[in-house]
């Protein structure tokens, strides 16, 4: 008991008491600063979020629909009028069979004569309206320059906006190059091509190249649009690309699945449609983490022969669905485990806080005993 008392006395005198007044002042200042920083941090995180600001594009007004995609127009700078003319000359060389010069003609048209009240004027003693004639200019709707101007007007592109015009001309040139020249020799097909630009404002070189890559995944024999079937298929894919946000990483994975199945050597009339649906399934998959979906595709490819035997598309659709459900179940299990760990952390902090509080109280008590012992040694206290 005496040794234990001596031990406590030594702890009090050598560990607790040597801390002077300055030390306790410094610790107090630090504690106050920590409290102030905690209050500031709490206030910062208690402030309401900044107001949400949006802008409505003119295309959204025209289509009466909000656009939530992350489409960003290509940024082309330093566009000049000479570049537009050069692009037009290149397009003219690719389409020599179409009309470029005859933009319209003057025609004589008859019309009913009206009185000042807007009523028809009739021939005397009859119900036959009197006719007049006038000269009118009729636009040649099949002329290429007129078709291009129609696109510019539909997109509200004025004559001074060289960059946007150059983008359109470059995209048209790219599309023209995808056609067999013999198949694109009629005015109707080129007119249908230009009509796509009036319907889809996102139509640009990137979307065309994406559609082309998808087409080649589906049919590796595709070279050019040479018949009505290849034309229908290409514009079906192009419409899909224009109305979806295509994920390039998922597109690569879709190509891996299709290539793995194609290497098995099985091909029939339904294969292309199955490959197209495969791309759609991967693009619409709820799995967006690159590493996770890549692992899922690699696992499927490792058993591709088995899945082909039981039905390639059916098994792939079922596989992705099960993978998503199992992943969601695992995520729920992970969340529950994290919640349990959070509860354990709170319990640990509570125990630690209580322990620290007890230590502080004991320290104060021991400090008082130490002061009392020192006073007794100096004969101040009894």
Tab-separated table of C-alpha atoms in Angstrom:
chain	number	residue	atom	x	y	z
A	1	UNK	CA	0.000	0.000	0.000
A	2	UNK	CA	2.848	2.381	0.848
A	3	UNK	CA	4.617	1.554	-2.426
A	4	UNK	CA	1.425	2.138	-4.362
A	5	UNK	CA	0.989	5.500	-2.619
A	6	UNK	CA	4.590	6.395	-3.453
A	7	UNK	CA	3.982	5.442	-7.072
A	8	UNK	CA	0.928	7.709	-7.259
A	9	UNK	CA	2.872	10.506	-5.628
A	10	UNK	CA	5.679	10.160	-8.169
A	11	UNK	CA	3.166	10.211	-11.032
A	12	UNK	CA	1.550	13.326	-9.628
A	13	UNK	CA	4.815	15.158	-9.041
A	14	UNK	CA	6.764	14.074	-12.157
A	15	UNK	CA	3.990	13.820	-14.786
A	16	UNK	CA	0.988	15.925	-13.799
A	17	UNK	CA	2.353	18.804	-11.821
A	18	UNK	CA	5.344	19.760	-14.060
A	19	UNK	CA	2.886	21.153	-16.630
A	20	UNK	CA	2.902	24.835	-15.842
A	21	UNK	CA	0.325	27.530	-16.271
A	22	UNK	CA	1.495	28.418	-19.800
A	23	UNK	CA	0.936	24.867	-20.944
A	24	UNK	CA	-2.637	24.836	-19.719
A	25	UNK	CA	-3.239	28.229	-21.349
A	26	UNK	CA	-1.966	26.963	-24.696
A	27	UNK	CA	-4.140	23.877	-24.451
A	28	UNK	CA	-7.136	26.071	-23.620
A	29	UNK	CA	-6.519	28.303	-26.659
A	30	UNK	CA	-6.212	25.248	-28.928
A	31	UNK	CA	-9.438	23.827	-27.541
A	32	UNK	CA	-11.246	27.126	-28.155
A	33	UNK	CA	-9.921	27.255	-31.745
A	34	UNK	CA	-11.117	23.702	-32.371
A	35	UNK	CA	-14.567	24.612	-31.042
A	36	UNK	CA	-14.677	27.740	-33.246
A	37	UNK	CA	-13.612	25.768	-36.341
A	38	UNK	CA	-16.291	23.193	-35.584
A	39	UNK	CA	-18.931	25.924	-35.344
A	40	UNK	CA	-17.750	27.521	-38.626
A	41	UNK	CA	-17.760	24.141	-40.393
A	42	UNK	CA	-21.265	23.463	-39.074
A	43	UNK	CA	-22.498	26.845	-40.335
A	44	UNK	CA	-20.932	26.282	-43.789
A	45	UNK	CA	-22.635	22.921	-44.133
A	46	UNK	CA	-25.910	24.356	-42.842
A	47	UNK	CA	-26.157	26.949	-45.593
A	48	UNK	CA	-28.754	26.206	-48.290
A	49	UNK	CA	-27.495	25.134	-51.703
A	50	UNK	CA	-27.082	27.663	-54.465
A	51	UNK	CA	-30.190	28.269	-56.577
A	52	UNK	CA	-30.468	25.997	-59.595
A	53	UNK	CA	-30.027	27.872	-62.849
A	54	UNK	CA	-30.925	26.494	-66.239
A	55	UNK	CA	-31.070	27.812	-69.774
A	56	UNK	CA	-33.664	26.820	-72.336
A	57	UNK	CA	-32.287	26.346	-75.822
A	58	UNK	CA	-34.228	27.429	-78.861
A	59	UNK	CA	-34.417	23.791	-79.944
A	60	UNK	CA	-36.213	22.913	-76.737
A	61	UNK	CA	-38.768	25.615	-77.483
A	62	UNK	CA	-39.247	24.351	-81.033
A	63	UNK	CA	-39.622	20.738	-79.903
A	64	UNK	CA	-41.526	21.654	-76.698
A	65	UNK	CA	-39.366	19.209	-74.745
A	66	UNK	CA	-36.493	19.644	-72.314
A	67	UNK	CA	-33.121	18.303	-73.358
A	68	UNK	CA	-31.329	16.514	-70.493
A	69	UNK	CA	-28.557	15.017	-72.607
A	70	UNK	CA	-24.949	16.099	-72.323
A	71	UNK	CA	-24.612	16.923	-75.980
A	72	UNK	CA	-21.973	19.536	-76.683
A	73	UNK	CA	-21.671	20.977	-80.134
A	74	UNK	CA	-18.270	20.698	-81.780
A	75	UNK	CA	-16.262	23.834	-81.334
A	76	UNK	CA	-14.851	24.955	-84.660
A	77	UNK	CA	-13.129	28.306	-84.776
A	78	UNK	CA	-11.482	30.456	-87.419
A	79	UNK	CA	-14.105	29.584	-90.039
A	80	UNK	CA	-13.984	31.620	-93.231
A	81	UNK	CA	-16.231	32.040	-96.235
A	82	UNK	CA	-13.563	30.477	-98.444
A	83	UNK	CA	-13.775	27.279	-96.390
A	84	UNK	CA	-17.518	27.106	-97.050
A	85	UNK	CA	-16.973	27.473	-100.780
A	86	UNK	CA	-14.239	24.828	-100.769
A	87	UNK	CA	-16.535	22.425	-98.943
A	88	UNK	CA	-19.327	23.136	-101.447
A	89	UNK	CA	-16.980	22.454	-104.356
A	90	UNK	CA	-16.000	19.106	-102.826
A	91	UNK	CA	-19.646	18.175	-102.336
A	92	UNK	CA	-20.424	19.200	-105.925
A	93	UNK	CA	-17.755	16.834	-107.220
A	94	UNK	CA	-19.323	14.014	-105.198
A	95	UNK	CA	-22.820	14.794	-106.538
A	96	UNK	CA	-22.377	15.765	-110.198
A	97	UNK	CA	-25.663	14.111	-111.143
A	98	UNK	CA	-27.767	16.492	-109.031
A	99	UNK	CA	-28.986	19.986	-109.856
A	100	UNK	CA	-26.707	22.797	-108.681
A	101	UNK	CA	-27.362	25.735	-111.016
A	102	UNK	CA	-31.082	25.871	-111.763
A	103	UNK	CA	-32.323	27.224	-108.442
A	104	UNK	CA	-35.754	28.298	-109.699
A	105	UNK	CA	-37.804	29.699	-112.551
A	106	UNK	CA	-40.311	32.419	-113.332
A	107	UNK	CA	-43.842	31.137	-113.913
A	108	UNK	CA	-47.094	32.824	-114.808
A	109	UNK	CA	-49.849	32.010	-112.352
A	110	UNK	CA	-53.498	32.970	-112.426
A	111	UNK	CA	-55.434	34.150	-109.391
A	112	UNK	CA	-58.963	35.282	-108.541
A	113	UNK	CA	-59.542	39.008	-108.555
A	114	UNK	CA	-60.836	40.439	-105.264
A	115	UNK	CA	-62.770	43.539	-104.395
A	116	UNK	CA	-61.759	45.869	-101.601
A	117	UNK	CA	-63.663	43.743	-99.114
A	118	UNK	CA	-61.749	40.572	-100.070
A	119	UNK	CA	-64.578	38.962	-102.018
A	120	UNK	CA	-64.224	37.365	-105.453
A	121	UNK	CA	-65.193	39.468	-108.464
A	122	UNK	CA	-67.391	37.506	-110.853
A	123	UNK	CA	-67.972	37.819	-114.560
A	124	UNK	CA	-71.178	39.694	-115.231
A	125	UNK	CA	-74.287	37.508	-115.199
A	126	UNK	CA	-72.326	34.395	-114.100
A	127	UNK	CA	-70.758	32.717	-111.103
A	128	UNK	CA	-67.358	32.444	-112.797
A	129	UNK	CA	-64.708	34.469	-110.922
A	130	UNK	CA	-62.599	36.894	-112.887
A	131	UNK	CA	-58.960	35.868	-113.245
A	132	UNK	CA	-55.749	37.827	-113.210
A	133	UNK	CA	-52.195	36.769	-113.962
A	134	UNK	CA	-48.897	37.489	-112.271
A	135	UNK	CA	-45.259	36.462	-112.558
A	136	UNK	CA	-43.959	34.450	-109.603
A	137	UNK	CA	-40.601	32.915	-108.804
A	138	UNK	CA	-40.860	29.173	-108.074
A	139	UNK	CA	-37.994	27.596	-106.141
A	140	UNK	CA	-36.526	24.349	-107.446
A	141	UNK	CA	-36.935	22.164	-104.341
A	142	UNK	CA	-34.533	19.544	-105.702
A	143	UNK	CA	-31.606	21.908	-106.240
A	144	UNK	CA	-28.799	21.206	-103.780
A	145	UNK	CA	-28.215	24.861	-102.743
A	146	UNK	CA	-31.923	25.212	-101.965
A	147	UNK	CA	-31.895	22.013	-99.902
A	148	UNK	CA	-28.897	23.341	-97.957
A	149	UNK	CA	-30.588	26.696	-97.377
A	150	UNK	CA	-33.644	24.878	-96.073
A	151	UNK	CA	-31.426	23.162	-93.475
A	152	UNK	CA	-29.873	26.489	-92.487
A	153	UNK	CA	-33.290	28.076	-92.075
A	154	UNK	CA	-34.610	25.175	-89.995
A	155	UNK	CA	-31.654	25.578	-87.635
A	156	UNK	CA	-31.740	29.378	-87.650
A	157	UNK	CA	-28.221	29.611	-89.058
A	158	UNK	CA	-27.647	32.950	-90.726
A	159	UNK	CA	-25.279	33.626	-93.614
A	160	UNK	CA	-22.511	34.941	-91.348
A	161	UNK	CA	-22.327	31.813	-89.188
A	162	UNK	CA	-19.659	30.035	-91.185
A	163	UNK	CA	-18.718	27.516	-88.505
A	164	UNK	CA	-22.167	25.943	-88.152
A	165	UNK	CA	-22.583	25.846	-91.918
A	166	UNK	CA	-19.217	24.157	-92.250
A	167	UNK	CA	-20.226	21.532	-89.691
A	168	UNK	CA	-23.360	20.717	-91.661
A	169	UNK	CA	-21.498	20.521	-94.973
A	170	UNK	CA	-18.845	18.256	-93.440
A	171	UNK	CA	-21.514	15.924	-92.057
A	172	UNK	CA	-23.364	15.829	-95.390
A	173	UNK	CA	-20.107	15.008	-97.160
A	174	UNK	CA	-19.470	12.177	-94.707
A	175	UNK	CA	-22.964	10.772	-95.299
A	176	UNK	CA	-22.585	11.073	-99.077
A	177	UNK	CA	-19.346	9.090	-98.886
A	178	UNK	CA	-21.234	6.232	-97.213
A	179	UNK	CA	-23.485	5.810	-100.264
A	180	UNK	CA	-22.742	3.870	-103.387
A	181	UNK	CA	-22.632	6.631	-106.069
A	182	UNK	CA	-25.001	4.647	-108.299
A	183	UNK	CA	-27.502	4.327	-105.468
A	184	UNK	CA	-27.346	8.055	-104.682
A	185	UNK	CA	-27.927	9.247	-108.223
A	186	UNK	CA	-31.560	10.240	-107.684
A	187	UNK	CA	-32.625	13.591	-106.240
A	188	UNK	CA	-35.089	11.904	-103.892
A	189	UNK	CA	-32.415	10.036	-101.917
A	190	UNK	CA	-30.281	13.121	-101.408
A	191	UNK	CA	-33.390	15.076	-100.419
A	192	UNK	CA	-34.218	12.412	-97.830
A	193	UNK	CA	-30.646	12.685	-96.555
A	194	UNK	CA	-30.995	16.446	-96.087
A	195	UNK	CA	-34.356	16.013	-94.354
A	196	UNK	CA	-32.599	14.233	-91.476
A	197	UNK	CA	-30.856	17.503	-90.598
A	198	UNK	CA	-34.213	19.211	-90.185
A	199	UNK	CA	-35.486	16.524	-87.813
A	200	UNK	CA	-32.373	15.976	-85.676
A	201	UNK	CA	-30.326	18.914	-84.470
A	202	UNK	CA	-27.671	16.591	-83.000
A	203	UNK	CA	-26.832	15.114	-86.364
A	204	UNK	CA	-23.118	15.685	-86.841
A	205	UNK	CA	-19.992	13.804	-87.857
A	206	UNK	CA	-19.645	12.128	-84.458
A	207	UNK	CA	-23.145	10.632	-84.526
A	208	UNK	CA	-22.685	9.461	-88.114
A	209	UNK	CA	-19.381	7.751	-87.252
A	210	UNK	CA	-20.956	6.149	-84.184
A	211	UNK	CA	-23.835	4.806	-86.270
A	212	UNK	CA	-21.357	3.527	-88.839
A	213	UNK	CA	-19.322	1.690	-86.183
A	214	UNK	CA	-22.505	0.069	-84.830
A	215	UNK	CA	-23.535	-0.992	-88.332
A	216	UNK	CA	-20.144	-2.611	-88.895
A	217	UNK	CA	-20.437	-4.430	-85.566
A	218	UNK	CA	-23.790	-5.819	-86.623
A	219	UNK	CA	-22.708	-6.651	-90.184
A	220	UNK	CA	-18.951	-6.885	-90.715
A	221	UNK	CA	-19.570	-7.240	-94.466
A	222	UNK	CA	-21.018	-3.728	-94.743
A	223	UNK	CA	-19.116	-1.395	-97.057
A	224	UNK	CA	-21.540	1.128	-98.552
A	225	UNK	CA	-25.240	1.912	-98.565
A	226	UNK	CA	-26.135	0.284	-101.867
A	227	UNK	CA	-29.774	-0.787	-101.597
A	228	UNK	CA	-32.993	0.013	-99.779
A	229	UNK	CA	-32.359	-2.550	-97.040
A	230	UNK	CA	-28.919	-1.181	-96.113
A	231	UNK	CA	-30.388	2.341	-96.294
A	232	UNK	CA	-33.223	1.410	-93.936
A	233	UNK	CA	-30.866	-0.308	-91.518
A	234	UNK	CA	-28.363	2.572	-91.422
A	235	UNK	CA	-30.974	5.229	-90.721
A	236	UNK	CA	-32.586	2.996	-88.126
A	237	UNK	CA	-29.239	2.849	-86.310
A	238	UNK	CA	-28.612	6.560	-86.851
A	239	UNK	CA	-31.980	7.419	-85.309
A	240	UNK	CA	-31.130	5.221	-82.324
A	241	UNK	CA	-27.796	7.022	-81.852
A	242	UNK	CA	-29.449	10.443	-82.168
A	243	UNK	CA	-32.110	9.682	-79.566
A	244	UNK	CA	-29.819	8.020	-77.006
A	245	UNK	CA	-26.718	8.960	-75.068
A	246	UNK	CA	-24.305	6.363	-76.419
A	247	UNK	CA	-21.664	5.228	-73.940
A	248	UNK	CA	-18.427	4.574	-75.860
A	249	UNK	CA	-17.059	2.197	-73.220
A	250	UNK	CA	-20.210	0.081	-73.357
A	251	UNK	CA	-19.986	0.139	-77.136
A	252	UNK	CA	-16.514	-1.403	-76.939
A	253	UNK	CA	-17.811	-4.112	-74.600
A	254	UNK	CA	-20.712	-4.826	-76.965
A	255	UNK	CA	-18.210	-5.296	-79.753
A	256	UNK	CA	-16.329	-7.807	-77.593
A	257	UNK	CA	-19.510	-9.854	-77.036
A	258	UNK	CA	-20.435	-9.777	-80.715
A	259	UNK	CA	-16.901	-10.697	-81.798
A	260	UNK	CA	-16.782	-13.590	-79.336
A	261	UNK	CA	-20.078	-14.947	-80.666
A	262	UNK	CA	-19.140	-14.361	-84.314
A	263	UNK	CA	-15.929	-16.346	-83.804
A	264	UNK	CA	-18.054	-19.400	-83.014
A	265	UNK	CA	-18.946	-19.490	-86.695
A	266	UNK	CA	-22.721	-19.498	-86.324
A	267	UNK	CA	-24.634	-17.138	-88.602
A	268	UNK	CA	-28.218	-16.994	-89.846
A	269	UNK	CA	-30.729	-14.376	-90.975
A	270	UNK	CA	-31.561	-13.387	-87.385
A	271	UNK	CA	-27.958	-12.859	-86.271
A	272	UNK	CA	-27.730	-9.187	-87.253
A	273	UNK	CA	-30.904	-8.353	-85.341
A	274	UNK	CA	-29.600	-10.244	-82.305
A	275	UNK	CA	-26.339	-8.282	-82.439
A	276	UNK	CA	-28.278	-5.017	-82.688
A	277	UNK	CA	-30.350	-5.970	-79.638
A	278	UNK	CA	-27.137	-6.929	-77.818
A	279	UNK	CA	-25.825	-3.385	-78.282
A	280	UNK	CA	-29.134	-1.934	-77.067
A	281	UNK	CA	-29.146	-4.171	-73.983
A	282	UNK	CA	-25.652	-3.130	-72.941
A	283	UNK	CA	-26.346	0.557	-73.590
A	284	UNK	CA	-29.521	0.449	-71.490
A	285	UNK	CA	-27.941	-1.576	-68.693
A	286	UNK	CA	-28.158	-0.052	-65.215
A	287	UNK	CA	-24.552	-1.108	-64.590
A	288	UNK	CA	-22.547	2.047	-65.252
A	289	UNK	CA	-19.345	1.327	-63.331
A	290	UNK	CA	-16.768	0.506	-66.067
A	291	UNK	CA	-14.881	-2.129	-64.080
A	292	UNK	CA	-18.037	-3.950	-63.000
A	293	UNK	CA	-19.694	-4.151	-66.415
A	294	UNK	CA	-16.389	-5.133	-68.009
A	295	UNK	CA	-16.074	-7.999	-65.526
A	296	UNK	CA	-19.657	-9.055	-66.286
A	297	UNK	CA	-19.033	-9.107	-70.036
A	298	UNK	CA	-15.767	-11.016	-69.647
A	299	UNK	CA	-17.540	-13.664	-67.546
A	300	UNK	CA	-20.264	-14.008	-70.183
A	301	UNK	CA	-17.733	-14.294	-73.007
A	302	UNK	CA	-15.885	-17.049	-71.175
A	303	UNK	CA	-19.059	-19.184	-71.425
A	304	UNK	CA	-20.202	-17.933	-74.843
A	305	UNK	CA	-20.512	-21.426	-76.357
A	306	UNK	CA	-22.822	-22.582	-73.563
A	307	UNK	CA	-24.994	-19.487	-73.874
A	308	UNK	CA	-25.188	-19.901	-77.659
A	309	UNK	CA	-26.479	-23.433	-77.270
A	310	UNK	CA	-29.371	-22.288	-75.076
A	311	UNK	CA	-30.078	-19.160	-77.145
A	312	UNK	CA	-27.582	-16.310	-77.467
A	313	UNK	CA	-29.844	-13.255	-77.186
A	314	UNK	CA	-32.251	-14.817	-74.671
A	315	UNK	CA	-29.413	-15.915	-72.386
A	316	UNK	CA	-27.594	-12.564	-72.705
A	317	UNK	CA	-30.729	-10.619	-71.758
A	318	UNK	CA	-31.314	-12.954	-68.810
A	319	UNK	CA	-27.639	-12.824	-67.804
A	320	UNK	CA	-27.545	-9.021	-67.671
A	321	UNK	CA	-30.807	-8.884	-65.741
A	322	UNK	CA	-29.587	-11.418	-63.161
A	323	UNK	CA	-26.235	-9.675	-62.892
A	324	UNK	CA	-27.944	-6.335	-62.207
A	325	UNK	CA	-30.240	-7.897	-59.596
A	326	UNK	CA	-27.396	-9.714	-57.879
A	327	UNK	CA	-25.262	-6.571	-57.931
A	328	UNK	CA	-28.132	-4.587	-56.361
A	329	UNK	CA	-28.502	-7.294	-53.677
A	330	UNK	CA	-24.780	-7.133	-52.949
A	331	UNK	CA	-24.923	-3.346	-52.774
A	332	UNK	CA	-27.776	-3.597	-50.255
A	333	UNK	CA	-25.742	-6.043	-48.191
A	334	UNK	CA	-22.808	-3.649	-48.328
A	335	UNK	CA	-24.997	-0.730	-47.208
A	336	UNK	CA	-26.344	-2.773	-44.292
A	337	UNK	CA	-22.804	-3.720	-43.299
A	338	UNK	CA	-21.724	-0.083	-43.522
A	339	UNK	CA	-24.671	0.951	-41.352
A	340	UNK	CA	-23.670	-1.665	-38.766
A	341	UNK	CA	-20.093	-0.381	-38.832
A	342	UNK	CA	-21.370	3.186	-38.450
A	343	UNK	CA	-23.382	2.151	-35.395
A	344	UNK	CA	-20.308	0.447	-33.977
A	345	UNK	CA	-18.253	3.597	-34.603
A	346	UNK	CA	-20.812	5.684	-32.727
A	347	UNK	CA	-20.716	3.212	-29.849
A	348	UNK	CA	-16.913	3.251	-29.857
A	349	UNK	CA	-16.878	7.060	-29.874
A	350	UNK	CA	-19.352	7.119	-27.013
A	351	UNK	CA	-17.235	4.733	-24.932
A	352	UNK	CA	-14.089	6.669	-25.805
A	353	UNK	CA	-15.707	9.982	-24.912
A	354	UNK	CA	-16.932	8.684	-21.584
A	355	UNK	CA	-13.510	7.221	-20.879
A	356	UNK	CA	-11.810	10.515	-21.692
A	357	UNK	CA	-14.239	12.332	-19.440
A	358	UNK	CA	-13.449	9.929	-16.591
A	359	UNK	CA	-9.722	10.350	-17.215
A	360	UNK	CA	-10.102	14.137	-17.106
A	361	UNK	CA	-12.010	13.944	-13.817
A	362	UNK	CA	-9.412	11.579	-12.329
A	363	UNK	CA	-6.645	13.846	-13.565
A	364	UNK	CA	-8.213	16.832	-11.815
A	365	UNK	CA	-8.607	14.814	-8.628
A	366	UNK	CA	-5.023	13.587	-8.774
A	367	UNK	CA	-3.869	17.111	-9.515
A	368	UNK	CA	-5.640	18.367	-6.412
A	369	UNK	CA	-4.043	15.606	-4.362
A	370	UNK	CA	-0.673	16.558	-5.768
A	371	UNK	CA	-1.177	20.181	-4.809
A	372	UNK	CA	-2.254	19.121	-1.342
A	373	UNK	CA	0.862	16.940	-0.934
A	374	UNK	CA	3.144	19.777	-2.008
A	375	UNK	CA	1.498	22.174	0.396
A	376	UNK	CA	1.881	19.646	3.217
A	377	UNK	CA	5.588	19.215	2.460
A	378	UNK	CA	6.090	22.965	2.620
A	379	UNK	CA	4.231	23.151	5.933
A	380	UNK	CA	1.477	25.309	4.518
A	381	UNK	CA	-1.325	22.769	4.968
A	382	UNK	CA	-1.779	20.254	7.696
